[in-house]
Tab-separated table of C-alpha atoms in Angstrom:
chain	number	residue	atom	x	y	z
A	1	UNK	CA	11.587	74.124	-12.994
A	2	UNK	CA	10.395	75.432	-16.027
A	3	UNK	CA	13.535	76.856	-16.814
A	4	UNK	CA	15.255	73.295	-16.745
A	5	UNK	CA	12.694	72.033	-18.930
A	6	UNK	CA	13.061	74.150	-21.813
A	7	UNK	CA	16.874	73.564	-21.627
A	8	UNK	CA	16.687	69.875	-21.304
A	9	UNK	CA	14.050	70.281	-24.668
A	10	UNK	CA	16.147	72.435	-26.646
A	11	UNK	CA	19.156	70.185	-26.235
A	12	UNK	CA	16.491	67.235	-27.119
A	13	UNK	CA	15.444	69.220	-30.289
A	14	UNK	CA	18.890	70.323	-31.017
A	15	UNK	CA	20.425	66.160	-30.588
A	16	UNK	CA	17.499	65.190	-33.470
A	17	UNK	CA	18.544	67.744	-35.595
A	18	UNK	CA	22.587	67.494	-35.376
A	19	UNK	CA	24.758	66.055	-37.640
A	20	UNK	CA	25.880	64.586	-34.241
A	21	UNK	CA	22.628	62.720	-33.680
A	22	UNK	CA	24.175	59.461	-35.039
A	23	UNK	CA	26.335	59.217	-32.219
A	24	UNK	CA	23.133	59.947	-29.861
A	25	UNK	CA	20.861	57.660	-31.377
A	26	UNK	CA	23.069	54.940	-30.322
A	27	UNK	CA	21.297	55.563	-26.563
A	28	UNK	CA	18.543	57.833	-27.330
A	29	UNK	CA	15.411	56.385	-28.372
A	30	UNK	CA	12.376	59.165	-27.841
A	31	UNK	CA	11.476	62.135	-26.176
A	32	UNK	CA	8.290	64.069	-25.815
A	33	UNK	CA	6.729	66.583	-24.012
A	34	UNK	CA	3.188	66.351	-22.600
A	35	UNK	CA	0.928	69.632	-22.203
A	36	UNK	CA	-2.511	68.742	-20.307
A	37	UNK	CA	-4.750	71.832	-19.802
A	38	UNK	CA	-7.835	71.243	-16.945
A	39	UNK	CA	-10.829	73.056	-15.938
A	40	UNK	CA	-12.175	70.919	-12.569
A	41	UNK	CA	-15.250	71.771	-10.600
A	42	UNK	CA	-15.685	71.029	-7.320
A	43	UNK	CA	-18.696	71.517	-4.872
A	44	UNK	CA	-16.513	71.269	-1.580
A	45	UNK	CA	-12.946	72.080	-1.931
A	46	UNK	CA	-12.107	71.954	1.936
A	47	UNK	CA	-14.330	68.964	2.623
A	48	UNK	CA	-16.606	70.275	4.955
A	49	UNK	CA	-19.402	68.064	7.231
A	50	UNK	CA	-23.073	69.604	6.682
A	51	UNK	CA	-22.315	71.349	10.022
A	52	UNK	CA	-19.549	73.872	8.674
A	53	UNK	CA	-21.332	74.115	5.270
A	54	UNK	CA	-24.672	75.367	7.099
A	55	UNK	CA	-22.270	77.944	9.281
A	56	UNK	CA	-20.268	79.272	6.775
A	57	UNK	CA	-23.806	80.055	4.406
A	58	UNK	CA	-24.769	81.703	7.848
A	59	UNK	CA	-21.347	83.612	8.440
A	60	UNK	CA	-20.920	81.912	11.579
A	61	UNK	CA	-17.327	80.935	13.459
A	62	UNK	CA	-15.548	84.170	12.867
A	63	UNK	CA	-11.949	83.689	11.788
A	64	UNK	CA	-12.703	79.883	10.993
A	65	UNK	CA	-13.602	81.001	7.364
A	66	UNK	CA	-10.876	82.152	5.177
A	67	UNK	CA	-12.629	81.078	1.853
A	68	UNK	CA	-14.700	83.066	-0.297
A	69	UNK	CA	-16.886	80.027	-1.175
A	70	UNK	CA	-17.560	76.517	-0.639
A	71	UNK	CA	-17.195	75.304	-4.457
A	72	UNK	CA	-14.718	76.855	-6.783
A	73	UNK	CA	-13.338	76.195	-10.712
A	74	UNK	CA	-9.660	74.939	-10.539
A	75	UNK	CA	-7.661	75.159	-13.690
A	76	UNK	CA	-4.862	72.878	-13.692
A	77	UNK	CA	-1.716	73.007	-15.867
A	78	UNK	CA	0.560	70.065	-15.665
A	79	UNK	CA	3.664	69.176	-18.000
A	80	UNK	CA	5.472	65.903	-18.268
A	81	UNK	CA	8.784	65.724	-20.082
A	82	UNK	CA	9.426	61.891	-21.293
A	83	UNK	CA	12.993	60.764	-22.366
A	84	UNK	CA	13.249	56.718	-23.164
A	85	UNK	CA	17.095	55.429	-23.792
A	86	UNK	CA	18.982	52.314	-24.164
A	87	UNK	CA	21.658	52.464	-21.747
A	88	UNK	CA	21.760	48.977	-20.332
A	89	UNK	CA	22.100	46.439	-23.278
A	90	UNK	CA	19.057	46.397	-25.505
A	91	UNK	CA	16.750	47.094	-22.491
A	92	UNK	CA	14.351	50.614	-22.379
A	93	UNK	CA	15.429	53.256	-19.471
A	94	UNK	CA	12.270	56.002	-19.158
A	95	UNK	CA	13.140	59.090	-17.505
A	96	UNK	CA	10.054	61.627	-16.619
A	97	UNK	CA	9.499	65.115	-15.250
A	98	UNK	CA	6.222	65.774	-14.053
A	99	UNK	CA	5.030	69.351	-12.816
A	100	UNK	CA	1.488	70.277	-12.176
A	101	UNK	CA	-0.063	73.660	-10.658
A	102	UNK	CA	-3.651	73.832	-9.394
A	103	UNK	CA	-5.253	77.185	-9.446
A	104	UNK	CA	-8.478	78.295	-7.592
A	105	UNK	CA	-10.209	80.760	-9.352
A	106	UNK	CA	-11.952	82.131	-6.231
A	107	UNK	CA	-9.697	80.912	-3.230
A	108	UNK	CA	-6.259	81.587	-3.876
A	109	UNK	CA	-5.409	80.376	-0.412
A	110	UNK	CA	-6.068	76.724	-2.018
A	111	UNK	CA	-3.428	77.020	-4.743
A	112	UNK	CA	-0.596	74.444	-5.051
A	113	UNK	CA	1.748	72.786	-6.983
A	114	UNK	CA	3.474	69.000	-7.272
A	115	UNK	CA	6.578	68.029	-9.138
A	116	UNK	CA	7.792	64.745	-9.677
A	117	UNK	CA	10.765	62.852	-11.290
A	118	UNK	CA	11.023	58.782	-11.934
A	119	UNK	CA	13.208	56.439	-13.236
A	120	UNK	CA	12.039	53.514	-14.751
A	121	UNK	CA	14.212	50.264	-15.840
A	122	UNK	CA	12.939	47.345	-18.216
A	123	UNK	CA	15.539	44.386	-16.811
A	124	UNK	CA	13.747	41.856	-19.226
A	125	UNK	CA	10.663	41.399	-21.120
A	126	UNK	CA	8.825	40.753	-18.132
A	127	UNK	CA	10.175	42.227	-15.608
A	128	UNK	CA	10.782	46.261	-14.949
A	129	UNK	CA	11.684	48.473	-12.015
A	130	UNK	CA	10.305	52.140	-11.562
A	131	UNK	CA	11.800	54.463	-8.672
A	132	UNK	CA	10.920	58.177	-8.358
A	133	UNK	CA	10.618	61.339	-5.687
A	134	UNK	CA	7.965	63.700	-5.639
A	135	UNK	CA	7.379	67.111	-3.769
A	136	UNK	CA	4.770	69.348	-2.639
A	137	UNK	CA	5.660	72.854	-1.300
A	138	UNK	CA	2.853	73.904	0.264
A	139	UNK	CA	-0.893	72.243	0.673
A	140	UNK	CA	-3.508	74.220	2.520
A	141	UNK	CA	-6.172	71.897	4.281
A	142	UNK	CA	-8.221	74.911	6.128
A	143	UNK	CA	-7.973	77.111	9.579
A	144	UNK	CA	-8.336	75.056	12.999
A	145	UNK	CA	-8.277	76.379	16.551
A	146	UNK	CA	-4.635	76.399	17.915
A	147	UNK	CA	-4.650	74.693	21.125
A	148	UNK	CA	-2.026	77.003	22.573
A	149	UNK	CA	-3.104	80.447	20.870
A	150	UNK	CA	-7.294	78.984	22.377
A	151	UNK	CA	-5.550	78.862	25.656
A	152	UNK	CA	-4.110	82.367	25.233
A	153	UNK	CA	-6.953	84.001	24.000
A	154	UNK	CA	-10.103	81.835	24.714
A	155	UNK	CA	-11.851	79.140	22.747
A	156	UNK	CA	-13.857	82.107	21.092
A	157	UNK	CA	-11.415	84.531	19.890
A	158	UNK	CA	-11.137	84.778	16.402
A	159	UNK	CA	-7.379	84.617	16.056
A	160	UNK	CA	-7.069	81.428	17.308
A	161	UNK	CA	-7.761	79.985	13.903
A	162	UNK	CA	-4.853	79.661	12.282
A	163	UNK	CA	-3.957	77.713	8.621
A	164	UNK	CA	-3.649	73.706	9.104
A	165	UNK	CA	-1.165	73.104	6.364
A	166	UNK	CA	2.199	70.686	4.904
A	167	UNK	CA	4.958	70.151	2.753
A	168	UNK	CA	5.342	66.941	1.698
A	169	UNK	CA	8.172	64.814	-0.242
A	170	UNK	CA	7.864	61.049	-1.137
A	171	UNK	CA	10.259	58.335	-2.622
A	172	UNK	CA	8.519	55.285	-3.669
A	173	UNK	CA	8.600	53.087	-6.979
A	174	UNK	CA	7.448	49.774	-8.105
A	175	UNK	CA	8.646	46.365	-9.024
A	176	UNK	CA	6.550	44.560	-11.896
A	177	UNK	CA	6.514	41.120	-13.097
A	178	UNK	CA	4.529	39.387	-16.187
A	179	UNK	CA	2.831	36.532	-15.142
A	180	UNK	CA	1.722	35.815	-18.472
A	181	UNK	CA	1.236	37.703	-21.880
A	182	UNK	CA	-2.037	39.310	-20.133
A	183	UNK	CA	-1.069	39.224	-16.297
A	184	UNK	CA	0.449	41.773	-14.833
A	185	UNK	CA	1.712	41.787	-10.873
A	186	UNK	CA	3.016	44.894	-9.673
A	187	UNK	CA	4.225	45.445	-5.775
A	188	UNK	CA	4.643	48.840	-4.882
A	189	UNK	CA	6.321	50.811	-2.070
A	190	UNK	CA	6.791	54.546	-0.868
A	191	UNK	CA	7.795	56.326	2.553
A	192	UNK	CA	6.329	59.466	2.172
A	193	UNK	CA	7.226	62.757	5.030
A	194	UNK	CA	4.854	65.612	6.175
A	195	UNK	CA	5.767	68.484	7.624
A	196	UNK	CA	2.957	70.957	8.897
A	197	UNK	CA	3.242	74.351	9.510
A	198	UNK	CA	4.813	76.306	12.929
A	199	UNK	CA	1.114	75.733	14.506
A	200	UNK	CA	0.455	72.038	13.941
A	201	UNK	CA	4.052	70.948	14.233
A	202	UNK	CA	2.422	67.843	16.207
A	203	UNK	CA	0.854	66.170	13.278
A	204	UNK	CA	4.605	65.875	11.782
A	205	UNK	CA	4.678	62.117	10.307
A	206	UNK	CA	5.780	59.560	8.458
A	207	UNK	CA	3.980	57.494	6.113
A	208	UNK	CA	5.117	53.979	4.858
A	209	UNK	CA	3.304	52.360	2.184
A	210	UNK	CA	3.238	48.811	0.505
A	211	UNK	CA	0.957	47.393	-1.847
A	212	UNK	CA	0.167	45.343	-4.678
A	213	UNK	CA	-1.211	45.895	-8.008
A	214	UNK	CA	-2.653	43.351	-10.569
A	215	UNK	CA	-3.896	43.796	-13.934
A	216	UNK	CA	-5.730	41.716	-16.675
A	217	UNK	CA	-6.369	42.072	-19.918
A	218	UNK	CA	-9.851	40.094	-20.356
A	219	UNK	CA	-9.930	40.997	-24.282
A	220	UNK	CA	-8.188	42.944	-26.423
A	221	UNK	CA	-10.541	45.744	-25.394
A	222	UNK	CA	-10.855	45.034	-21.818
A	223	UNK	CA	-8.431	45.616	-19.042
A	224	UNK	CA	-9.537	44.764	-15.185
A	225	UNK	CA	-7.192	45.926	-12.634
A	226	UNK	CA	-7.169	45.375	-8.882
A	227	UNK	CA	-5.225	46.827	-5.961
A	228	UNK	CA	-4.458	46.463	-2.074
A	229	UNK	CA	-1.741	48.808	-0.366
A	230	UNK	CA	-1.417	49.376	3.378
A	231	UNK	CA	-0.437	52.564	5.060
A	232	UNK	CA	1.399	52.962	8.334
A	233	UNK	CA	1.529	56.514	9.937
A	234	UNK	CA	3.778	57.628	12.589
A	235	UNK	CA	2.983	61.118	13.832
A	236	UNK	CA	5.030	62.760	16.597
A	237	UNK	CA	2.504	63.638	18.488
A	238	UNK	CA	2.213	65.482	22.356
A	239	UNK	CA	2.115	63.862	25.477
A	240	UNK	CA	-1.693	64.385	25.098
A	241	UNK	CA	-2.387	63.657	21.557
A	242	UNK	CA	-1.418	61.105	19.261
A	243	UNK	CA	-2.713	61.329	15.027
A	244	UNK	CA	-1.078	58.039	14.293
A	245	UNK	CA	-2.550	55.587	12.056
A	246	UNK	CA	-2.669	51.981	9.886
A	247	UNK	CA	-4.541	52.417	6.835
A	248	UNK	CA	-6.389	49.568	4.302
A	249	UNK	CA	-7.019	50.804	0.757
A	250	UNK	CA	-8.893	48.083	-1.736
A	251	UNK	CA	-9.675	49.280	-5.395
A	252	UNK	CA	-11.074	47.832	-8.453
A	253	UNK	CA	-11.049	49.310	-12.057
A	254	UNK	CA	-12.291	48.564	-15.946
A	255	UNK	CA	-11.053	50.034	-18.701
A	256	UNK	CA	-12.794	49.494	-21.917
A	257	UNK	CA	-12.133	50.488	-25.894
A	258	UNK	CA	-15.205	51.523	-27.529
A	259	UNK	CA	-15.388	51.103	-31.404
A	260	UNK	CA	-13.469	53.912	-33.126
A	261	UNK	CA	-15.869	57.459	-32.957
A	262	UNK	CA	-15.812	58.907	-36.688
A	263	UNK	CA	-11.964	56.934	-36.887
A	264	UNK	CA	-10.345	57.846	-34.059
A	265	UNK	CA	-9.962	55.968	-30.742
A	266	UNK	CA	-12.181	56.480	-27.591
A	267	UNK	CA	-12.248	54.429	-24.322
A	268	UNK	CA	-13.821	54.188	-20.989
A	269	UNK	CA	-12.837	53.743	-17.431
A	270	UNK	CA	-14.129	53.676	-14.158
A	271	UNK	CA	-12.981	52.825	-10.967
A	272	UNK	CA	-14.501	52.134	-7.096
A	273	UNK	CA	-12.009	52.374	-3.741
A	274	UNK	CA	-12.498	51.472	-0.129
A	275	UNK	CA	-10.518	52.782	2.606
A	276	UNK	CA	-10.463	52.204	6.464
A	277	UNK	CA	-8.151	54.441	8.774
A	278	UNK	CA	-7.889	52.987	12.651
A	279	UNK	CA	-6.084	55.861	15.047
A	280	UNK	CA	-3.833	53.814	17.187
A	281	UNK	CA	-4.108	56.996	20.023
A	282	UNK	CA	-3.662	55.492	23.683
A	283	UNK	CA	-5.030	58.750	24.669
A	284	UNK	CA	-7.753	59.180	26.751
A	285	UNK	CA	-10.771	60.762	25.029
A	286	UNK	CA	-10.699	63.917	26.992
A	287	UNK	CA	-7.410	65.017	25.828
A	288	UNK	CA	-7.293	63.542	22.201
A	289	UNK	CA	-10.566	63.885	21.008
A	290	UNK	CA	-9.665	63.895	17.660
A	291	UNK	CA	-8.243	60.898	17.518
A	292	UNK	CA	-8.972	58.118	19.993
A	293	UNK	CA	-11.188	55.379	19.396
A	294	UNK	CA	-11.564	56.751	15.947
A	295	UNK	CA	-12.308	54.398	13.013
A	296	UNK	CA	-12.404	56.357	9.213
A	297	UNK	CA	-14.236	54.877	6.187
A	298	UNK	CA	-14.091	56.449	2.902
A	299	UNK	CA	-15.306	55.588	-0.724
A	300	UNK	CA	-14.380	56.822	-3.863
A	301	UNK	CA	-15.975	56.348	-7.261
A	302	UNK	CA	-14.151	57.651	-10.286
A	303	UNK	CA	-15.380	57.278	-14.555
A	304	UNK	CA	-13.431	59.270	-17.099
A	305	UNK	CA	-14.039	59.097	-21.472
A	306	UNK	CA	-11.270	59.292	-23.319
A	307	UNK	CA	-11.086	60.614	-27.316
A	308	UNK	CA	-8.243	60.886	-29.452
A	309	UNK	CA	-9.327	64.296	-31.686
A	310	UNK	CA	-5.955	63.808	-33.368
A	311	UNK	CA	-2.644	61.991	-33.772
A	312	UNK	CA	-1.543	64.339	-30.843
A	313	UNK	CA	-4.220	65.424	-29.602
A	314	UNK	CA	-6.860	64.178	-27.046
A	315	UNK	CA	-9.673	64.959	-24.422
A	316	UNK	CA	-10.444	63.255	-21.587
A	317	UNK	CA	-14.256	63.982	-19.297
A	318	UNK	CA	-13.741	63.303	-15.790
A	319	UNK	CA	-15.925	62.784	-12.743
A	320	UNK	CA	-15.051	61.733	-9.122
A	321	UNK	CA	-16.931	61.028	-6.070
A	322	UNK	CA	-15.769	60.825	-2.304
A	323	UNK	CA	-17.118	60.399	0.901
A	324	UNK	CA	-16.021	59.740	4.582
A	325	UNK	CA	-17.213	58.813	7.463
A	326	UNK	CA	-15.989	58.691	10.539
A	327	UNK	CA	-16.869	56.305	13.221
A	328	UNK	CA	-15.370	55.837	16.973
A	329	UNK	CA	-15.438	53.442	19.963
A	330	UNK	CA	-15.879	56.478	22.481
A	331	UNK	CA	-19.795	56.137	21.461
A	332	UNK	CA	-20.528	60.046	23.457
A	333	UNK	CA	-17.659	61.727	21.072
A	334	UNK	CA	-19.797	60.584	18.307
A	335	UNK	CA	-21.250	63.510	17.090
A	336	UNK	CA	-18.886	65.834	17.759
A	337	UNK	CA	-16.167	63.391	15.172
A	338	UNK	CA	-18.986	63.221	12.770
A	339	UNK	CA	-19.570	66.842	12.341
A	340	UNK	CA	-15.591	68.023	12.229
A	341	UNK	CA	-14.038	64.582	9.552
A	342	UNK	CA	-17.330	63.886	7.892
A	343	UNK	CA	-17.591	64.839	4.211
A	344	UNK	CA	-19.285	64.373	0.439
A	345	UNK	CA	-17.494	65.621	-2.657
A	346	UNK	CA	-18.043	65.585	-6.520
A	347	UNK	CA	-15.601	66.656	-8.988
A	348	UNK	CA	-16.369	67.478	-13.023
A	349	UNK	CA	-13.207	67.938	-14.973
A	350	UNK	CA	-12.119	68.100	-18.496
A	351	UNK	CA	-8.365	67.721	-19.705
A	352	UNK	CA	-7.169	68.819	-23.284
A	353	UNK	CA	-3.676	66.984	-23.499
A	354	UNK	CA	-1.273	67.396	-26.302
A	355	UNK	CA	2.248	65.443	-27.070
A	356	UNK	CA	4.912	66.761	-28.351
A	357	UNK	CA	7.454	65.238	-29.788
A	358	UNK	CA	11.200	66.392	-29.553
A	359	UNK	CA	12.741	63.058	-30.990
A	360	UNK	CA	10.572	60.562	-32.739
């Protein structure tokens, strides 16, 4: 991947500088590379309920554990390669790249990377089109007992933990529409695949997503944006479990430009989401514990503070806040849901992000 992008950048750089370019220009309008740099703390990078937290500190669960702590420092590298064109009349074509790569500094077994490409159309002054397809090669979530390798070896054993982790690819875009000069109405869509690895091959799904965007700009230095999008899941399942599920996100946000900091711009934002998962498992609770009757409620919280240090330069201070809790109809599985899919989790970051630009 990096390998394409310096090619596709060095024919960029070498289009701007050719006698040739006049023939280029006639489609090619900009391109420019983005280079963000990330530090990211986080106190609970597997999401653990009080209940694993207290038994890992007590080196309890042998073979569950396969993290050297609970909190870690991530650096993140990401690069996005932007190429905007004319190829349909007088109307803007954007191409990106996107490729990111999370590193744990203490729990390598947490490492992954995400690339992305889109395609986005403007068909008038109002109205524009986005597409794209994204990919991730590997995600870790943490070990779980195997159900066959626990009936093997007994529920005790400690090699019947083994890594609960996917692959994932997604195709999905948006469809936008100006409403008025300070309106904007975006639907969006995506069918998104997991695959999990050779011992969780049951939680195999697919995802299908649809939702709607809208943003206002209250002032000049105001934007409000609100969203709604609705998930459906369809796992594969056994013929005694079933991880299927319809899914209700709601979001609000405010952006805000502060007065210019010593001449250069700085902003705001923050951000607030509620979601509810229902499991749709016809199981009875003795076989799918996991999932029947179960009802999930999470809330985010997100801020971020923006500065522009130069033309081409910026930082941005991150924090983010999560929490779920997980509730079920089967009131005497209670407890036992609470302690395995309940959670709390903060995040600190701070992004350096430079553009460059390969044709102005």
């Amino acid at each position: 991947m990096n390998t394409i992008r310096v090619s596709v950048a060095i024919a960029l750089i070498g289009l701007a500088i050719s006698p040739a370019t006049a023939v280029a220009a006639d489609w090619l309008s900009a391109a420019r590379l983005e280079i963000v740099a990330s530090s990211v703390y986080d106190n609970n990078i597997l999401r653990y309920s009080d209940k694993y937290i207290s038994r890992f500190n007590n080196r309890e669960d042998a073979g569950r554990f396969h993290n050297s702590t609970l909190d870690d420092l991530i650096l993140v590298n990401s690069f996005r390669l932007g190429i905007a064109m004319r190829l349909i009349g007088s109307q803007t074509t954007n191409a990106t790249i996107d490729y990111r790569r999370r590193t744990y500094t203490h729990n390598g077994i947490k490492d992954w990377s995400y690339v992305a490409v889109a395609l986005k159309q403007d068909v008038s002054k109002k109205f524009s089109v986005q597409v794209g397809y994204s990919y991730i090669p590997e995600f870790y979530v943490r070990h779980f007992r195997d159900d066959d390798w626990t009936a093997l070896y007994g529920f005790r054993d400690p090699i019947v933990y083994q890594p609960f982790s996917f692959k994932k690819d997604e195709v999905g875009g948006w469809v936008q529409y100006a409403l008025f000069t300070t309106t904007r109405v975006r639907a969006t869509f995506s069918f998104a695949r997991y695959f999990y690895n050779e011992h969780f091959t049951e939680y195999d799904c697919n995802n299908t997503s649809v939702g709607i965007v809208v943003s206002h700009n209250v002032t000049k230095d105001l934007k409000f944006t609100a969203e709604f999008e609705v998930t459906l899941s369809q796992g594969d399942g056994t013929t005694d479990m079933d991880p299927s599920n319809n899914q209700n996100v709601y979001g609000v946000g405010i952006e805000y430009q502060l007065p210019k900091l010593f001449g250069r711009k700085n902003s705001i934002a923050a951000g607030g989401e509620f979601s509810r998962s229902c499991y749709t498992s016809t199981h009875f609770l003795e076989l799918d514990p996991n999932h029947a009757g179960r009802d999930d409620r999470s809330y985010r919280v997100s801020a971020s503070y923006n500065l522009e240090l130069l033309k081409n330069l910026g930082l941005v201070l991150t924090f983010g806040w999560h929490d779920r809790a997980v509730k079920t109809a089967a009131t005497q599985n209670a407890e036992y849901l609470s302690a395995e899919k309940d959670y709390r989790q903060y995040q600190l970051g701070l992004d350096i992000r430079y553009t460059f630009t390969i044709v102005p």
